[in-house]
mmCIF file of C-alpha atoms (C1' of nucleotides) and ligand atoms in Angstrom:
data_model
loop_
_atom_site.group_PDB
_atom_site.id
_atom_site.type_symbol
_atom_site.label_atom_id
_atom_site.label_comp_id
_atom_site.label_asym_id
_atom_site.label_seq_id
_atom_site.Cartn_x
_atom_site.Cartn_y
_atom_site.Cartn_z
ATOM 1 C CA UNK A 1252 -11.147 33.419 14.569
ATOM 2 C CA UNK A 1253 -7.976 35.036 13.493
ATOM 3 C CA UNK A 1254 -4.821 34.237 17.175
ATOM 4 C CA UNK A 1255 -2.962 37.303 17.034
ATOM 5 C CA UNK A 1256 -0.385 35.683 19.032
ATOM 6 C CA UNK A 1257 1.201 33.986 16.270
ATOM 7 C CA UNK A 1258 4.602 33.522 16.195
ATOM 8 C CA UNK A 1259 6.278 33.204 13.099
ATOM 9 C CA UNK A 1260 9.802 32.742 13.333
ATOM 10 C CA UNK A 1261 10.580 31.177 9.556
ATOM 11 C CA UNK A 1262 13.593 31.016 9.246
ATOM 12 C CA UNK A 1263 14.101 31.325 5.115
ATOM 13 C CA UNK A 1264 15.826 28.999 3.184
ATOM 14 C CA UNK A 1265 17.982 25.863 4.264
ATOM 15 C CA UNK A 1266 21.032 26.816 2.428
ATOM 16 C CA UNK A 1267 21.601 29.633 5.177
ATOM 17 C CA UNK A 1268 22.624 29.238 8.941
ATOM 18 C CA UNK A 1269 19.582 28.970 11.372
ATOM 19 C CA UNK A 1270 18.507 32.168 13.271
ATOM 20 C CA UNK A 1271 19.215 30.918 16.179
ATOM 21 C CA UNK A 1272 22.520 29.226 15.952
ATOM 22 C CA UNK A 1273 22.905 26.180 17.516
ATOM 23 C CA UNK A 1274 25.704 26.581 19.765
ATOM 24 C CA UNK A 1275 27.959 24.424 21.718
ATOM 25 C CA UNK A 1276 25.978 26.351 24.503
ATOM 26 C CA UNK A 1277 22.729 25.325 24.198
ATOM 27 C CA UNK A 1278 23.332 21.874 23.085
ATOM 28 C CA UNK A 1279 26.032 21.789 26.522
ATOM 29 C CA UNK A 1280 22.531 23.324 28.222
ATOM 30 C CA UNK A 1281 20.136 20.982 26.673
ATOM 31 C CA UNK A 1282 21.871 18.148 27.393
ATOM 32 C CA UNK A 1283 23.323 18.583 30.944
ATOM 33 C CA UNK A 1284 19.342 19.757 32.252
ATOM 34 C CA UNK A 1285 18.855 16.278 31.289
ATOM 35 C CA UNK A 1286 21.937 14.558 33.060
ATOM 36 C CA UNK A 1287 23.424 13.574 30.133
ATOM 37 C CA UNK A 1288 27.097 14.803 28.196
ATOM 38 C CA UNK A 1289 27.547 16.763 25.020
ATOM 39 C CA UNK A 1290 30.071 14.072 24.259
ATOM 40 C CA UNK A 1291 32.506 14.434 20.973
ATOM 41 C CA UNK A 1292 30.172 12.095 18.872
ATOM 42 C CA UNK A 1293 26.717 13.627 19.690
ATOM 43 C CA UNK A 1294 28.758 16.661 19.033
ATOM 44 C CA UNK A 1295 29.964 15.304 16.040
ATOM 45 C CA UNK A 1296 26.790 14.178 14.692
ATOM 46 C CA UNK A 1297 24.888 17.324 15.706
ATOM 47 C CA UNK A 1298 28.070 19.759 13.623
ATOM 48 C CA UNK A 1299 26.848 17.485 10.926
ATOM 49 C CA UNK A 1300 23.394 18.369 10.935
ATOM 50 C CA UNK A 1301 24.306 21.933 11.159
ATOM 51 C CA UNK A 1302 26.924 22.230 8.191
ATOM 52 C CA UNK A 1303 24.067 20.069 5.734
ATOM 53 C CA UNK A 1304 21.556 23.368 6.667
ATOM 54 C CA UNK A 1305 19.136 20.106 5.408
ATOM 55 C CA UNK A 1306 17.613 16.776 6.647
ATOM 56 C CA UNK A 1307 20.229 13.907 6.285
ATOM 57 C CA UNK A 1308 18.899 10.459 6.626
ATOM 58 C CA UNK A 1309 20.388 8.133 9.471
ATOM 59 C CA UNK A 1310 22.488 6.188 6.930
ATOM 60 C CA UNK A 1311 24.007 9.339 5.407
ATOM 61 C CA UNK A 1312 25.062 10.656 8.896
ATOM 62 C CA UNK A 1313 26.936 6.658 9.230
ATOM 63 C CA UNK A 1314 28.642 7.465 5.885
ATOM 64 C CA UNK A 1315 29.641 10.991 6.495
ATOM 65 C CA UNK A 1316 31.003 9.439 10.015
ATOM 66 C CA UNK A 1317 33.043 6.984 9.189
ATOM 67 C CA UNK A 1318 34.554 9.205 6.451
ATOM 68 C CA UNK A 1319 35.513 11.371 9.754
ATOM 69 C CA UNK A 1320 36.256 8.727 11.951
ATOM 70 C CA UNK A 1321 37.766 6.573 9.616
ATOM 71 C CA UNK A 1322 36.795 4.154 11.662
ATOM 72 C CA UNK A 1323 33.681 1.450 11.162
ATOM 73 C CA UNK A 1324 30.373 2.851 12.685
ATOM 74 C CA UNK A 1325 27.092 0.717 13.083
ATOM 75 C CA UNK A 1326 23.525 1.749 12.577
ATOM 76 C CA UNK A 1327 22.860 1.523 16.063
ATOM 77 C CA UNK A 1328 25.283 4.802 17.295
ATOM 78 C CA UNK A 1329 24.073 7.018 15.295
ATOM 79 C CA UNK A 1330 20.217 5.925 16.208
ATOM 80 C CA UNK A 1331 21.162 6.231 19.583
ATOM 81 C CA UNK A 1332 23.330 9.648 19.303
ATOM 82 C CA UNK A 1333 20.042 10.703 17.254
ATOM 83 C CA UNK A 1334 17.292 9.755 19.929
ATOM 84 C CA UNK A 1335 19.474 11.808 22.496
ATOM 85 C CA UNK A 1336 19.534 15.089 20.512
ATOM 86 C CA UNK A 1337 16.183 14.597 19.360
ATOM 87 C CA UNK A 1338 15.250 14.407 23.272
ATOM 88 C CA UNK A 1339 16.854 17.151 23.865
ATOM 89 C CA UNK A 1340 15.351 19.673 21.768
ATOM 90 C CA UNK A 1341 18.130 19.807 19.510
ATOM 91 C CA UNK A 1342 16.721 18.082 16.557
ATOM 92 C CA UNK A 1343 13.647 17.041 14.666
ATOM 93 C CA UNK A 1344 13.060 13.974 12.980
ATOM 94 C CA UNK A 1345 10.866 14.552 9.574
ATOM 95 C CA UNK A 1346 8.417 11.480 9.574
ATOM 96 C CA UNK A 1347 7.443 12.046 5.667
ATOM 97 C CA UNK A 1348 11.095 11.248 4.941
ATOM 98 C CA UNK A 1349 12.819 9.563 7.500
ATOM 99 C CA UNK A 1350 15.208 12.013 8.034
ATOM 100 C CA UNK A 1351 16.708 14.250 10.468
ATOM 101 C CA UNK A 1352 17.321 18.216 10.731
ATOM 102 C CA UNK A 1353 18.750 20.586 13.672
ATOM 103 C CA UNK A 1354 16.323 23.010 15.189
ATOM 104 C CA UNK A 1355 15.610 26.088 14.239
ATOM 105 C CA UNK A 1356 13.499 27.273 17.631
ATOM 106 C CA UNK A 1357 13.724 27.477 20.872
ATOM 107 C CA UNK A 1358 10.157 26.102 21.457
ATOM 108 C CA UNK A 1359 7.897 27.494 23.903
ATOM 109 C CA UNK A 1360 4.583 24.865 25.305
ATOM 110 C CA UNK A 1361 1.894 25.432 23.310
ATOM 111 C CA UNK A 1362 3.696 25.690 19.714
ATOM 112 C CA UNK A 1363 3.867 22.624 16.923
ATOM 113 C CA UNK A 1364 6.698 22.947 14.896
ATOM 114 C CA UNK A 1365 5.653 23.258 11.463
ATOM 115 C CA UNK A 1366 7.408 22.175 8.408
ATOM 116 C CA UNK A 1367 7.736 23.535 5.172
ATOM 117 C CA UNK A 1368 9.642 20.633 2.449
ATOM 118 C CA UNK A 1369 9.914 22.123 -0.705
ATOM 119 C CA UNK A 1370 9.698 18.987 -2.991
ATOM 120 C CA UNK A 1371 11.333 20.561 -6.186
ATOM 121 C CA UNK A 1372 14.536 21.225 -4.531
ATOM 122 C CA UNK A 1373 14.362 19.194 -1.310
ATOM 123 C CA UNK A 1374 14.483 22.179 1.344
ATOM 124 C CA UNK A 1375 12.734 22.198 4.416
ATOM 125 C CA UNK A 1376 12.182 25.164 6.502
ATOM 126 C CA UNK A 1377 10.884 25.015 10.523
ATOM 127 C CA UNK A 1378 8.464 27.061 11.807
ATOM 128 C CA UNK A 1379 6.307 27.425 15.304
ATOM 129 C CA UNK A 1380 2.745 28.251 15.074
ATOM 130 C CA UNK A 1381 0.399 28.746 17.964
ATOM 131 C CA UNK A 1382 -2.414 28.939 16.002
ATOM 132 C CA UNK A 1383 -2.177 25.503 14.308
ATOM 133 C CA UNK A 1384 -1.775 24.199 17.673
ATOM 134 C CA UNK A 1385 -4.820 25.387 18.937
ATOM 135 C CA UNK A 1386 -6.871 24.464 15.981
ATOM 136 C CA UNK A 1387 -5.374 20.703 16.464
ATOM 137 C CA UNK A 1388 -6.110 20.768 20.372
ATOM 138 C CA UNK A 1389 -9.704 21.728 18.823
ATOM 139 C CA UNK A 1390 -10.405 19.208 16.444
ATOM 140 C CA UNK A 1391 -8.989 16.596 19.221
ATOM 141 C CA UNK A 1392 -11.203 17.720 21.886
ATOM 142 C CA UNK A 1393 -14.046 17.338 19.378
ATOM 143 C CA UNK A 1394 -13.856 13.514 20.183
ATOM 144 C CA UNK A 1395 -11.943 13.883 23.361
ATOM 145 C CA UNK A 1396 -8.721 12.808 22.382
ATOM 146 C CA UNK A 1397 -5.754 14.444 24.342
ATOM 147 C CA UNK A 1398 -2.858 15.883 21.733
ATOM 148 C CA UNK A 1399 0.774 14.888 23.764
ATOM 149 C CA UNK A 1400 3.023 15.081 20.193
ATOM 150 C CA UNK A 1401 1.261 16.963 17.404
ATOM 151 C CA UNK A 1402 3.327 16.319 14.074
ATOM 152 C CA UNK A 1403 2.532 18.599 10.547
ATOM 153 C CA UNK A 1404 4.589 18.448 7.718
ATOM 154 C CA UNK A 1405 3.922 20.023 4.456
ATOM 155 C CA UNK A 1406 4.523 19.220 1.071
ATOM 156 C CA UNK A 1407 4.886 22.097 -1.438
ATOM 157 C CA UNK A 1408 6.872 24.699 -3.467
ATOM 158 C CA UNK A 1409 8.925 27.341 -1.526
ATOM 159 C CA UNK A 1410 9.456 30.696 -2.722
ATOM 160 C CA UNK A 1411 12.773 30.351 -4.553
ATOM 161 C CA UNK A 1412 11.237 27.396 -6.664
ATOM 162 C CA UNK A 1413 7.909 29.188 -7.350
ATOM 163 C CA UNK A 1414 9.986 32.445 -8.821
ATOM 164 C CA UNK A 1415 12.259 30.497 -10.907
ATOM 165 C CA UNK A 1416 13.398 27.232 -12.141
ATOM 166 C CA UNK B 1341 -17.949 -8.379 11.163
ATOM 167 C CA UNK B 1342 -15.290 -6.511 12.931
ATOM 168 C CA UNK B 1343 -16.079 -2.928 15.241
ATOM 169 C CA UNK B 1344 -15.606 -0.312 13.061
ATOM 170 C CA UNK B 1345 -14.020 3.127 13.692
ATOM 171 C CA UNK B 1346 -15.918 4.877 15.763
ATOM 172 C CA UNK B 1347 -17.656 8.153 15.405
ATOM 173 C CA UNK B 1348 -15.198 10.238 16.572
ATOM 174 C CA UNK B 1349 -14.320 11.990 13.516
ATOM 175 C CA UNK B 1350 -15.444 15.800 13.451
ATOM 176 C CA UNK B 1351 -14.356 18.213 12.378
ATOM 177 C CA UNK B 1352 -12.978 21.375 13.602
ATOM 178 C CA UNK B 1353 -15.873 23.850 13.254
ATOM 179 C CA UNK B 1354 -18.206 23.807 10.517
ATOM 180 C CA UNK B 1355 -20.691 20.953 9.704
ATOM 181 C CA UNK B 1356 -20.269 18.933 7.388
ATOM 182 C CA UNK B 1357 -21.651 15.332 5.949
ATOM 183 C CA UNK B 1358 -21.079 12.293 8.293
ATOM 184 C CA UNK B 1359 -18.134 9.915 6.886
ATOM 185 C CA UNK B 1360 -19.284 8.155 4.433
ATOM 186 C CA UNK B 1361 -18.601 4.143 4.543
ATOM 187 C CA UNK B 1362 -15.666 3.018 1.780
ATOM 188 C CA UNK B 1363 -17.653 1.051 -0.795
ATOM 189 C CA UNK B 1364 -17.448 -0.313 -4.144
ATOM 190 C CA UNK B 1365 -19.074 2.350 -5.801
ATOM 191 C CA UNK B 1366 -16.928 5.170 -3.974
ATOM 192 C CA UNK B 1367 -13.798 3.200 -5.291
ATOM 193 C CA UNK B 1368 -15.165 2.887 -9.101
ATOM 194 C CA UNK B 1369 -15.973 6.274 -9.112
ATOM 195 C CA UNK B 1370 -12.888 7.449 -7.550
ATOM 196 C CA UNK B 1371 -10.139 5.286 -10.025
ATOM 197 C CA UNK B 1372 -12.776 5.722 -12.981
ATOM 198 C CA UNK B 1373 -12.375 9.406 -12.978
ATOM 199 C CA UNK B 1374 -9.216 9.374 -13.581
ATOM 200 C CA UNK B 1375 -8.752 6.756 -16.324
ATOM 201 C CA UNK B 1376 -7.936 3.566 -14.155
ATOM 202 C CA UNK B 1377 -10.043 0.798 -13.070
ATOM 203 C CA UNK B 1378 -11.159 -1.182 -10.168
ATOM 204 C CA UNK B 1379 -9.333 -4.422 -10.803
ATOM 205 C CA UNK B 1380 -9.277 -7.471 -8.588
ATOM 206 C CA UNK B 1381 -6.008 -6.893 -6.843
ATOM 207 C CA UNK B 1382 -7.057 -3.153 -5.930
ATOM 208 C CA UNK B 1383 -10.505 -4.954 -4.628
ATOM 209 C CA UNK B 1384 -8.808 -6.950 -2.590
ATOM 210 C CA UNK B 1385 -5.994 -4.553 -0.825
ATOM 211 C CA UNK B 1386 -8.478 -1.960 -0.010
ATOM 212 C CA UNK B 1387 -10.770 -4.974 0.968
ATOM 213 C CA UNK B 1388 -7.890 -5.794 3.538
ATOM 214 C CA UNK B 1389 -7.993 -2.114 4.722
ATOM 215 C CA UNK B 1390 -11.641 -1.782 4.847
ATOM 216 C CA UNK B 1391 -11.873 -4.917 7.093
ATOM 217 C CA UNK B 1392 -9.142 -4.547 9.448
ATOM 218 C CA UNK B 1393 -10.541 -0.927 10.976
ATOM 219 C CA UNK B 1394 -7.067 -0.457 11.547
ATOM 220 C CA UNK B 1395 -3.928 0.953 9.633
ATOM 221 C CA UNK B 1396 -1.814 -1.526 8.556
ATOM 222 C CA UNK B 1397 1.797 -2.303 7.186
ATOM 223 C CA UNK B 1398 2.624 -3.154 3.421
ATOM 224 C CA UNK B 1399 4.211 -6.077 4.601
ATOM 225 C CA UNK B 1400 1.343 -7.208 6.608
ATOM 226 C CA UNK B 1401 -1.346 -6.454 3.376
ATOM 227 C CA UNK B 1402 1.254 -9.032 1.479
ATOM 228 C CA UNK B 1403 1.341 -11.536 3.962
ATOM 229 C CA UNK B 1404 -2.790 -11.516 3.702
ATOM 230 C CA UNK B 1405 -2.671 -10.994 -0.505
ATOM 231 C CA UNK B 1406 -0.095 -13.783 -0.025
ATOM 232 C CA UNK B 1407 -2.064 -16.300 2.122
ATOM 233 C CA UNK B 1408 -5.284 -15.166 0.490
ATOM 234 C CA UNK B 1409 -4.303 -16.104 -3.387
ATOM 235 C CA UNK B 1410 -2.591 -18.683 -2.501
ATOM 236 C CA UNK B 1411 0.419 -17.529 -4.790
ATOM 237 C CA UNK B 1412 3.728 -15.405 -4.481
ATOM 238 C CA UNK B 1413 3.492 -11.608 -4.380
ATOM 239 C CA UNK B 1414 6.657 -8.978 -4.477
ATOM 240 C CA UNK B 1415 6.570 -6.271 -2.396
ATOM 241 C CA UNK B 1416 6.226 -4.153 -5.487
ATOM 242 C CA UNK B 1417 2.741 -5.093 -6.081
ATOM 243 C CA UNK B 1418 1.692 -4.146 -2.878
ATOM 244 C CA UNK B 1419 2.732 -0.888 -3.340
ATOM 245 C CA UNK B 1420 2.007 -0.124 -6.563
ATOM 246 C CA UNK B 1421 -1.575 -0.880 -5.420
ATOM 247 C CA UNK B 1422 -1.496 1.638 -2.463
ATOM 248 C CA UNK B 1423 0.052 4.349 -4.871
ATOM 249 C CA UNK B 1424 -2.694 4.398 -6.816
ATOM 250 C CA UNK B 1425 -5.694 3.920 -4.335
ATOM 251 C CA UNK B 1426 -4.149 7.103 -2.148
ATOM 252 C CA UNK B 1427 -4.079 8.542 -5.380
ATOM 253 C CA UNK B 1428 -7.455 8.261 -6.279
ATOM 254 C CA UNK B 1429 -7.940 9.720 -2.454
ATOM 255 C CA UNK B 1430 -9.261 5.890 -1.398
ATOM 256 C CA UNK B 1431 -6.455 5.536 1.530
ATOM 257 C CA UNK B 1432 -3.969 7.142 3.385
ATOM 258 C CA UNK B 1433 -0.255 6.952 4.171
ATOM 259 C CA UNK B 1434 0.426 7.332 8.251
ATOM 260 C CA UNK B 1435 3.714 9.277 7.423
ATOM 261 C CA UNK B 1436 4.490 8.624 11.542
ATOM 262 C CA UNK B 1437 4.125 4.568 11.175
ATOM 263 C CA UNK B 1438 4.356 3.847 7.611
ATOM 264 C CA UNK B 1439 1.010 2.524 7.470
ATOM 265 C CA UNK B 1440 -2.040 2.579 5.129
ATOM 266 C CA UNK B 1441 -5.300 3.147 6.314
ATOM 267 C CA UNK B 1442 -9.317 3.286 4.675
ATOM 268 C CA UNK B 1443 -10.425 7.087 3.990
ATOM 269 C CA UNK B 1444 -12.940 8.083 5.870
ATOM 270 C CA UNK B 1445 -13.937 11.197 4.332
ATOM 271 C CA UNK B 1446 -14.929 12.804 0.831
ATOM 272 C CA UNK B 1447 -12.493 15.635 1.770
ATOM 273 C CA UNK B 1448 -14.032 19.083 0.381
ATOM 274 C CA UNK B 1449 -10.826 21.429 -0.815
ATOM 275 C CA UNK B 1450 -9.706 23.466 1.930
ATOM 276 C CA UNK B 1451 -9.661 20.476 4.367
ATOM 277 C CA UNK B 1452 -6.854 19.339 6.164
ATOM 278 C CA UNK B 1453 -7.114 15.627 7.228
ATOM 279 C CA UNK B 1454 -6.410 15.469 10.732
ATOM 280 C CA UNK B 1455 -5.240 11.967 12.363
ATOM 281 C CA UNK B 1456 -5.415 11.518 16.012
ATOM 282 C CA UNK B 1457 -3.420 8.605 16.960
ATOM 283 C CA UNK B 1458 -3.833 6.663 20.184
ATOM 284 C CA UNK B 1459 0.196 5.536 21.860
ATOM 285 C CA UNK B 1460 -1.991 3.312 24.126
ATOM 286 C CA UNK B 1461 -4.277 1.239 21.924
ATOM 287 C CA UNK B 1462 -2.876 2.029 18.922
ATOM 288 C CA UNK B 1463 -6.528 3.383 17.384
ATOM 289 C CA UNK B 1464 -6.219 5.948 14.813
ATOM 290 C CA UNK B 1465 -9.147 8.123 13.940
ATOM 291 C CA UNK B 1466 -9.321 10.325 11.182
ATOM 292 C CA UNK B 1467 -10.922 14.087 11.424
ATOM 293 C CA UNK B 1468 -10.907 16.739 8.842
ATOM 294 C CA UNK B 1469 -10.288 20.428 9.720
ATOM 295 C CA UNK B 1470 -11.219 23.877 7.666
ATOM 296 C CA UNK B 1471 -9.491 25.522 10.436
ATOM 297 C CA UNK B 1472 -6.172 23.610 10.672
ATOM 298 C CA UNK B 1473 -5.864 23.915 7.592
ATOM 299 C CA UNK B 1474 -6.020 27.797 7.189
ATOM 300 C CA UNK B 1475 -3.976 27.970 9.789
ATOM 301 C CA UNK B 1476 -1.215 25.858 8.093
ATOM 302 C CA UNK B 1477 -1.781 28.427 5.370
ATOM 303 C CA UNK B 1478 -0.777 31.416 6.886
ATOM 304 C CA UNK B 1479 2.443 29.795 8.315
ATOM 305 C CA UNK B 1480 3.371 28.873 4.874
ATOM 306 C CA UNK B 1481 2.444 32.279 3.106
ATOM 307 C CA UNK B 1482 4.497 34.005 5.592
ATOM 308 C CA UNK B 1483 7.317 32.493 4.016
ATOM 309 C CA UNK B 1484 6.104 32.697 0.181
ATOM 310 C CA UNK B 1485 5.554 28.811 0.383
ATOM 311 C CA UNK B 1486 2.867 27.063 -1.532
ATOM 312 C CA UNK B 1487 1.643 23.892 0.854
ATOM 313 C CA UNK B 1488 0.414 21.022 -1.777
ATOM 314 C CA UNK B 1489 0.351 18.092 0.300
ATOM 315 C CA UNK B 1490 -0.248 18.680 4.844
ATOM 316 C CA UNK B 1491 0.244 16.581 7.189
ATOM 317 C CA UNK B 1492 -0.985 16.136 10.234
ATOM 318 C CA UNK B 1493 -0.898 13.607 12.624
ATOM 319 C CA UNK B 1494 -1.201 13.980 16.269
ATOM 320 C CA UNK B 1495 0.129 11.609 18.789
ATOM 321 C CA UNK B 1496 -1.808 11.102 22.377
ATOM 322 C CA UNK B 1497 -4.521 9.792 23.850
ATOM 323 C CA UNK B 1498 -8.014 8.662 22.407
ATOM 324 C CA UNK B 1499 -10.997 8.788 24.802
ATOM 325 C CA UNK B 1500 -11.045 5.357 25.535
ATOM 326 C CA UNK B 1501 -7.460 5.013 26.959
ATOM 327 C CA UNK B 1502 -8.323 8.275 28.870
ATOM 328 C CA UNK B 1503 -11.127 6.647 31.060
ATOM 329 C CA UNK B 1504 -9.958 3.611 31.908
ATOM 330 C CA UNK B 1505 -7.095 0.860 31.920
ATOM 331 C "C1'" DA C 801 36.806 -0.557 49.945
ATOM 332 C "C1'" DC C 802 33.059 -2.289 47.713
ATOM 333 C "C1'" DG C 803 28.897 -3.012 45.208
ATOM 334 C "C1'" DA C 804 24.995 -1.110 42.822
ATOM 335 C "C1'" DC C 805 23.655 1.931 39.524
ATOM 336 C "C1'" DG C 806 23.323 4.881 35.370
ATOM 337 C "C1'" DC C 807 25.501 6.647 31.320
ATOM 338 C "C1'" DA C 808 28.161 6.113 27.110
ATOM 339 C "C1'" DC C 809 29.870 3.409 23.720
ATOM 340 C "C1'" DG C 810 31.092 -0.968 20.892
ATOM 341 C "C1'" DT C 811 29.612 -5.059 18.124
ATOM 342 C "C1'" DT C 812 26.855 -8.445 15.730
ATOM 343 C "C1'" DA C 813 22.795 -9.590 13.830
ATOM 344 C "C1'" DT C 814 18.225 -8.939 12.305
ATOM 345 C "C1'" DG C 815 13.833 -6.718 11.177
ATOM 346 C "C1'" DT C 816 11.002 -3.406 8.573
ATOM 347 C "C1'" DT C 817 9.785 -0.297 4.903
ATOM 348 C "C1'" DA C 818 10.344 1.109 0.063
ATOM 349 C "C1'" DT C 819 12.140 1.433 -4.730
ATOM 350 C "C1'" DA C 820 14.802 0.312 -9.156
ATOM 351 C "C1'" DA C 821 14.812 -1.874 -13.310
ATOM 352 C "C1'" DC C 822 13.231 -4.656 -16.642
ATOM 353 C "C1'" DG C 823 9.745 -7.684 -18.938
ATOM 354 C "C1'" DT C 824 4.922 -9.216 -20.531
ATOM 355 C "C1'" DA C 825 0.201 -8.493 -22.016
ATOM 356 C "C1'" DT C 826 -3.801 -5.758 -23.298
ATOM 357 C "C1'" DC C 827 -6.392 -2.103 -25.036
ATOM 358 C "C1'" DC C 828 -7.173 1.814 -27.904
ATOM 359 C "C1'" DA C 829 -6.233 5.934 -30.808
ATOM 360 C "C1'" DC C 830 -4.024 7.389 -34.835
ATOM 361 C "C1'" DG D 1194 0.472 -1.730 -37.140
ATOM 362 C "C1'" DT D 1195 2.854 1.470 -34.353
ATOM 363 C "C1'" DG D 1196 2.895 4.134 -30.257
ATOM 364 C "C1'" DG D 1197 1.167 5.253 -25.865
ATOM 365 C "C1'" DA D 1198 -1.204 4.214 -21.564
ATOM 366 C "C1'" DT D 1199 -2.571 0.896 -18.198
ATOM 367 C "C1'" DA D 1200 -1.853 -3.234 -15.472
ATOM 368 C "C1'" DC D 1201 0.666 -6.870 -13.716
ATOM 369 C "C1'" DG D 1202 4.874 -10.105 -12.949
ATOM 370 C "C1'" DT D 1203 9.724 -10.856 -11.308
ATOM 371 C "C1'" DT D 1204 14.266 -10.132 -9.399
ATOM 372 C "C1'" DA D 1205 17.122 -7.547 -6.863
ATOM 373 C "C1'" DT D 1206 18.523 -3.882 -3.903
ATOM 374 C "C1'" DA D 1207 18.172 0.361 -1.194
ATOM 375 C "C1'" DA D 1208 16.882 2.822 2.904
ATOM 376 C "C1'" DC D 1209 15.351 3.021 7.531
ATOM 377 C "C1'" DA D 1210 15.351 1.041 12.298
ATOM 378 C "C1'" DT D 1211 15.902 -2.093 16.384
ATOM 379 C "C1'" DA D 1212 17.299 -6.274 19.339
ATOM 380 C "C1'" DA D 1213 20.433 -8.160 22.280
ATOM 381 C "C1'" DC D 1214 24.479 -8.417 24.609
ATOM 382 C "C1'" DG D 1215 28.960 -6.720 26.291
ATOM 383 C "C1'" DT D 1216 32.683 -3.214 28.066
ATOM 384 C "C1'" DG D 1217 34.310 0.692 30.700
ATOM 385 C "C1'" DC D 1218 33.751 4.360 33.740
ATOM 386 C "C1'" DG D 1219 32.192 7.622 37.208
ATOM 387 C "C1'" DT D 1220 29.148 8.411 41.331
ATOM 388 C "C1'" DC D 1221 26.987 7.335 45.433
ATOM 389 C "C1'" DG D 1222 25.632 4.988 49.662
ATOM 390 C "C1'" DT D 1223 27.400 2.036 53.091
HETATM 391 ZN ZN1 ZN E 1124 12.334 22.941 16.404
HETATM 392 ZN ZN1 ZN E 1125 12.304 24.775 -3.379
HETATM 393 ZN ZN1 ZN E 1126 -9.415 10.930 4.316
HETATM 394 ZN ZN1 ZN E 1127 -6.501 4.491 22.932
#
DNA sequence: ACGACGCACGTTATGTTATAACGTATCCAC
DNA sequence: GTGGATACGTTATAACATAACGTGCGTCGT
């Protein structure tokens, strides 16, 4: 049972800008459909997120902002600043490593985000796979469980690591 | 005797042997082929596992080694422990709540295992998919990745907590 | 004007999960 | 008997996350 509908928008490497930038606009969008402000921290933290191109943990963020603040920051803003964007679409959080990494996709319903962490050099790229959703909404109905946040990360080599060292 | 997982774990499309029941032997076996042994302390943390039905914390399993024995533990311990019983394929790590939690399955190659974890009750029942995991597959060839290690967990709703308060 | 409300941010403290680094003992192959 | 692998003990620290409470500010209904 092969979907032909997949849609695989991989976006290479993590080293290089996302496909679809994430602009001031659709964070300013994302946000304000929601009520809320694109405020200079969230934008601050997000413009972080964006110039790594890779999943920073909570803790480096803090570091990285009170180097640009020099001012003191505590755990809790950034968690908060983080929940927001991750709310609104903007970001993921990775649960096998407790980090965090911008978004890649516009998602449409009915597509799990799918990612790819290379574990020899630490890159993770996002996908958005119909198919895998389906066959999850499958083996849930099996025992009549109802999917709301479907969650697959995978562990492997990427293609730069598997051509050379 | 506490209520056991229930039989919800199918999987996707094929059939397939039942779950098999965690026992002694399976754990021998398991940590024999590959050189190490079934010592006390292993006994007794997957013991822990196997009689809770539930996944559960590090810090909760040394709290129980802790009151069981009677004697200090480190953290360490603890997790040295799970390391190598999810190495020997005995447990698993809930990436999503940084819990452990009793195998269910002797996983064939070319199965995914699938977690379908209740935000009501907290349940977590463990499925294993052909499908998912092909599916997973061709997301990750499209980008010349190698998947080693999946993931999937799926947040929602188990049957239970769909029928009534 | 005024109060009630929601959002955004600041601050202090604490809780939870996981690993580093080093030491001891045992067994077994060479 | 030396070296390597396994297993366990101990101390300390790193990394990730939340609780609880307070301030300021704009908007809205009255
Ligand atoms: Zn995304
Ligand atoms: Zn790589
Ligand atoms: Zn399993
Ligand atoms: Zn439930």
């Amino acid at each position: 049972m092969r979907r032909k509908n997949e849609r695989l928008s991989l976006d290479g490497h993590s080293a290089r800008p996302p496909a679809i930038a994430v602009t001031s606009d659709r964070a300013e969008r994302a946000l304000s459909q929601r009520g809320l402000q694109f405020t200079p921290l969230r934008r601050q933290i997000l413009d972080m997120l964006i110039e790594a191109g890779r999943p920073l943990g909570a803790y480096d963020l803090l570091a990285r902002q009170r180097e640009r603040a020099g001012k003191p920051f505590a755990p809790t803003q950034i968690y908060r600043v983080l929940d927001v964007l991750q709310a609104a679409g903007l970001i993921h959080r990775l649960a096998t490593q407790g980090t965090y990494v911008v978004c890649d996709h516009e998602h449409a319903a009915g597509e799990t985000p799918v990612f790819l962490v290379c574990g020899a050099c630490g890159s993770v790229a996002e996908a958005a796979s119909t198919a895998v959703e389906q066959e999850v909404e499958a083996v849930a109905a099996a025992s009549g469980f109802k999917p709301i946040h479907p969650v697959v990360e995978v562990e492997g080599r990427c293609a730069a690591c598997r051509a050379g060292p």
